[in-house]
Coordinates of C-alpha atoms in Angstrom, one line a residue:
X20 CA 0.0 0.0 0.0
X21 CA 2.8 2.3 0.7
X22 CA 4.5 2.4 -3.0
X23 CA 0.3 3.6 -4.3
X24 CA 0.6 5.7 -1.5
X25 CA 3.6 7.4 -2.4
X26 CA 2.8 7.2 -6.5
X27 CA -0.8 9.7 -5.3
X28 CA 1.6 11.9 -3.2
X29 CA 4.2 12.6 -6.2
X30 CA 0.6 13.0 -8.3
X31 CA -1.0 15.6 -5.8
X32 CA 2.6 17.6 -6.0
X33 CA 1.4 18.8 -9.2
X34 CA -1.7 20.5 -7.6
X35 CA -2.0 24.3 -8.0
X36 CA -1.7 26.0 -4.0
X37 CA -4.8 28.3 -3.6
X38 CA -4.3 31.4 -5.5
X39 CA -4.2 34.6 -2.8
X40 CA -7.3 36.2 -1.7
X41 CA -8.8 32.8 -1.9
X42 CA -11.8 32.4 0.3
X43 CA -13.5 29.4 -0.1
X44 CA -13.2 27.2 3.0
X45 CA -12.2 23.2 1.1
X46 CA -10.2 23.2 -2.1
X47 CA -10.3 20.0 -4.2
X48 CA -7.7 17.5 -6.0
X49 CA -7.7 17.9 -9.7
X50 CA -8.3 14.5 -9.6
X51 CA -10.7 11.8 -8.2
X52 CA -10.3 8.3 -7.2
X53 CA -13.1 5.1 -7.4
X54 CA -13.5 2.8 -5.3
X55 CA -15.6 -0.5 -4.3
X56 CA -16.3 -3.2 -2.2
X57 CA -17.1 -7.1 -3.1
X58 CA -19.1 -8.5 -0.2
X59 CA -20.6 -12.0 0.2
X60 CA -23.6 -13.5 2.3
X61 CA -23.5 -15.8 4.4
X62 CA -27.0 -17.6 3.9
X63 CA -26.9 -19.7 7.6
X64 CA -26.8 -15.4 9.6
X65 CA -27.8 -13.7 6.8
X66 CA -25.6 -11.4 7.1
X67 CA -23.5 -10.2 4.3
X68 CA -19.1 -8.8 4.6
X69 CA -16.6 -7.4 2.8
X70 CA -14.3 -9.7 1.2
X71 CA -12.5 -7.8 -1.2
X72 CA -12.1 -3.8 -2.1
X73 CA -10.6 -1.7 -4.7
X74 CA -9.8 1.7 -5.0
X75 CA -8.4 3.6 -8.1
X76 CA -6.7 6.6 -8.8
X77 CA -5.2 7.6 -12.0
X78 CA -5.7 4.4 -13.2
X79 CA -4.1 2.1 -10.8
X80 CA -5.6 -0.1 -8.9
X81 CA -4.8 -1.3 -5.7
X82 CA -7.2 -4.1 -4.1
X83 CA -7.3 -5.0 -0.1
X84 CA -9.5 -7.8 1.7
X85 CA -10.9 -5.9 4.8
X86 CA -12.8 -3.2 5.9
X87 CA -10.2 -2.5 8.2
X88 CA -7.2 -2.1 5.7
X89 CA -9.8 0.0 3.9
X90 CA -10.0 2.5 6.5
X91 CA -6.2 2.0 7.6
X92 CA -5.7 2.8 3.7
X93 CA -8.3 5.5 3.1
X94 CA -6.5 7.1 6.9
X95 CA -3.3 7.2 5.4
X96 CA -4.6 8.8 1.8
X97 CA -6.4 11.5 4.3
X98 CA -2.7 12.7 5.5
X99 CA -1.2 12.9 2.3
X100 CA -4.0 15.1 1.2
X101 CA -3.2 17.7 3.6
X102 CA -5.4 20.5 2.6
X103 CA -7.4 19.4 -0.4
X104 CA -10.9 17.2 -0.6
X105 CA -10.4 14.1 -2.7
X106 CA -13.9 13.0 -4.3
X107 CA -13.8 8.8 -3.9
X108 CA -17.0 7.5 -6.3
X109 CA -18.6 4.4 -5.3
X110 CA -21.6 3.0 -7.8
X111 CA -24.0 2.7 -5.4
X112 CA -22.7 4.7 -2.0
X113 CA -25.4 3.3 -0.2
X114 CA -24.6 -0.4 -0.5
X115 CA -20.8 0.0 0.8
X116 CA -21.9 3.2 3.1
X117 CA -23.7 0.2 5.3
X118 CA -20.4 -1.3 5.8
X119 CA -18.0 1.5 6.0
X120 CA -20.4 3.2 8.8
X121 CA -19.4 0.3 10.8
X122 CA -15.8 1.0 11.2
X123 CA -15.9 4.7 10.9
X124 CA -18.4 7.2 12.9
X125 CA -19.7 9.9 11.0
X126 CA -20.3 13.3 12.2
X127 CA -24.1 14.2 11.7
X128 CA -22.8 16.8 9.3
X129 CA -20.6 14.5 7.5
X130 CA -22.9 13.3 5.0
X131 CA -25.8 14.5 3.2
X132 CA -28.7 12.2 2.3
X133 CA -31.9 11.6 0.0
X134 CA -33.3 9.5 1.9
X135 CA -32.8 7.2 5.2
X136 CA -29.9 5.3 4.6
X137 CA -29.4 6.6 0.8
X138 CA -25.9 9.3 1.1
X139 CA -25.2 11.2 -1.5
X140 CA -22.4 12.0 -0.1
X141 CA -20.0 11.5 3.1
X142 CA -17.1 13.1 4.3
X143 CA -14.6 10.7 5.5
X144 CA -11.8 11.0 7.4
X145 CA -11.8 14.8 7.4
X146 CA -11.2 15.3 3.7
X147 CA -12.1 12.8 1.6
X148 CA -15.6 13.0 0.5
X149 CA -17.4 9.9 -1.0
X150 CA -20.2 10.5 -3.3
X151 CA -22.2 8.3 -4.9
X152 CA -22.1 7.7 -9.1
X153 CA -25.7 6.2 -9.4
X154 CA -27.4 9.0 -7.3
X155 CA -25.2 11.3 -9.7
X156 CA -25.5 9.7 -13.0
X157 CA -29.0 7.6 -13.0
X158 CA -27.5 4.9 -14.7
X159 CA -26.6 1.0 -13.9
X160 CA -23.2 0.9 -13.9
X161 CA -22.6 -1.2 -17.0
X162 CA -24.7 1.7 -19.1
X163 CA -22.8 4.5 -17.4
X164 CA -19.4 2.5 -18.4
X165 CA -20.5 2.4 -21.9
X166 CA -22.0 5.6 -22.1
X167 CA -18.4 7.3 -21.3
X168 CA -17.0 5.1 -23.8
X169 CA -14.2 4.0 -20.9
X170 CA -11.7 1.4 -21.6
X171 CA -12.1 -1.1 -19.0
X172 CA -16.2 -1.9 -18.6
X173 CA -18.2 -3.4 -16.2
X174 CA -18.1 -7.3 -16.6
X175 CA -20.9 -9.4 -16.6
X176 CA -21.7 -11.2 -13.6
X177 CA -23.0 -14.3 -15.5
X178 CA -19.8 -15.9 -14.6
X179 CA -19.2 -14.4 -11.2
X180 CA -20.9 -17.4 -9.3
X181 CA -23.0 -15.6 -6.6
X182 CA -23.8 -18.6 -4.1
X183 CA -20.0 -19.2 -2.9
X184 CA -19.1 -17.6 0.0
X185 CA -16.5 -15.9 0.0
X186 CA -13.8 -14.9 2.7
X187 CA -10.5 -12.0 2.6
X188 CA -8.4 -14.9 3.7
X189 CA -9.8 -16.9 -0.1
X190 CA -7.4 -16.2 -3.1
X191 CA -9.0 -14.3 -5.9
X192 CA -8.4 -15.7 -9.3
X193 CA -8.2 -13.1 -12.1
X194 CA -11.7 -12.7 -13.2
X195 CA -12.6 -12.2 -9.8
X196 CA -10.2 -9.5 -9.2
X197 CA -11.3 -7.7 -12.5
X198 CA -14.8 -8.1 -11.8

């Protein structure tokens, strides 16, 4: 995690410093990351976990297996940022909001919402505010991938069997890890 760590801090370098006479209170990166979390269930609790997440910034990808690296991860980006906002889209905010509000307690202010339990957007960590791509855009996230005409779509889940469980401490074969 370090080495992606320091590849965003030589990135952020590049960032112009706020020009004098500035007087807005949160300037932002001039660039954005994505991120996501693959969670199983677990049909015998019904409860579901984080097994896998991913988070991208100009295009790399690094990919952890806990929530708690997540955070560690998303702490460490937080002090590198100093004094800019990084934007973090998830597809769906909601969905891996349910999990990340479990390791991380949100100020009342922190986040602003539609509806209960449907962010927008949240403020984690002090300066790094997730906001959610479907509320944004509308779209599934396979039409919104092909509607940008990006490189890299979203990949069908008709192989992605659905009924294993699986665990961070499974290995990830390559579909799995691109999916």
């Amino acid at each position: 995690y370090l080495d992606f760590l320091e590849s965003i801090k030589a990135k952020l370098q590049t960032i112009d410093k706020k020009p004098k006479g500035y007087k807005k209170k949160k300037t932002y990166c001039h660039y954005f990351g994505t991120a996501d979390f693959e969670c199983t269930n677990d049909p015998n609790t019904e409860n579901a976990f984080v097994y896998s997440w991913a988070f991208c910034f100009d295009h790399k990808v690094i990919v952890g297996r806990t929530l708690e690296s997540f955070d560690w991860f998303m702490s460490m980006l937080s002090a590198i940022m100093g004094e800019h906002r990084l934007v973090v889209f998830f597809h769906n905010l909601a969905y891996d909001w349910s999990f990340i509000r479990g390791i991380y307690k949100f100020a009342a202010d922190d986040c602003f919402f539609t509806a209960p339990r449907k962010p927008l957007y949240c403020i984690y960590h002090g300066n790094i505010e997730l906001r959610c791509s479907y509320m944004l855009t509308g779209l599934s996230l396979a039409n919104f991938t092909a509607e940008m005409g990006v490189k890299h779509k979203k990949l069908s889940g008709e192989k992605f069997d659905y009924s294993l469980i699986r665990t961070p401490k499974d290995g990830l074969k390559s579909y799995q890890l691109r999916y």
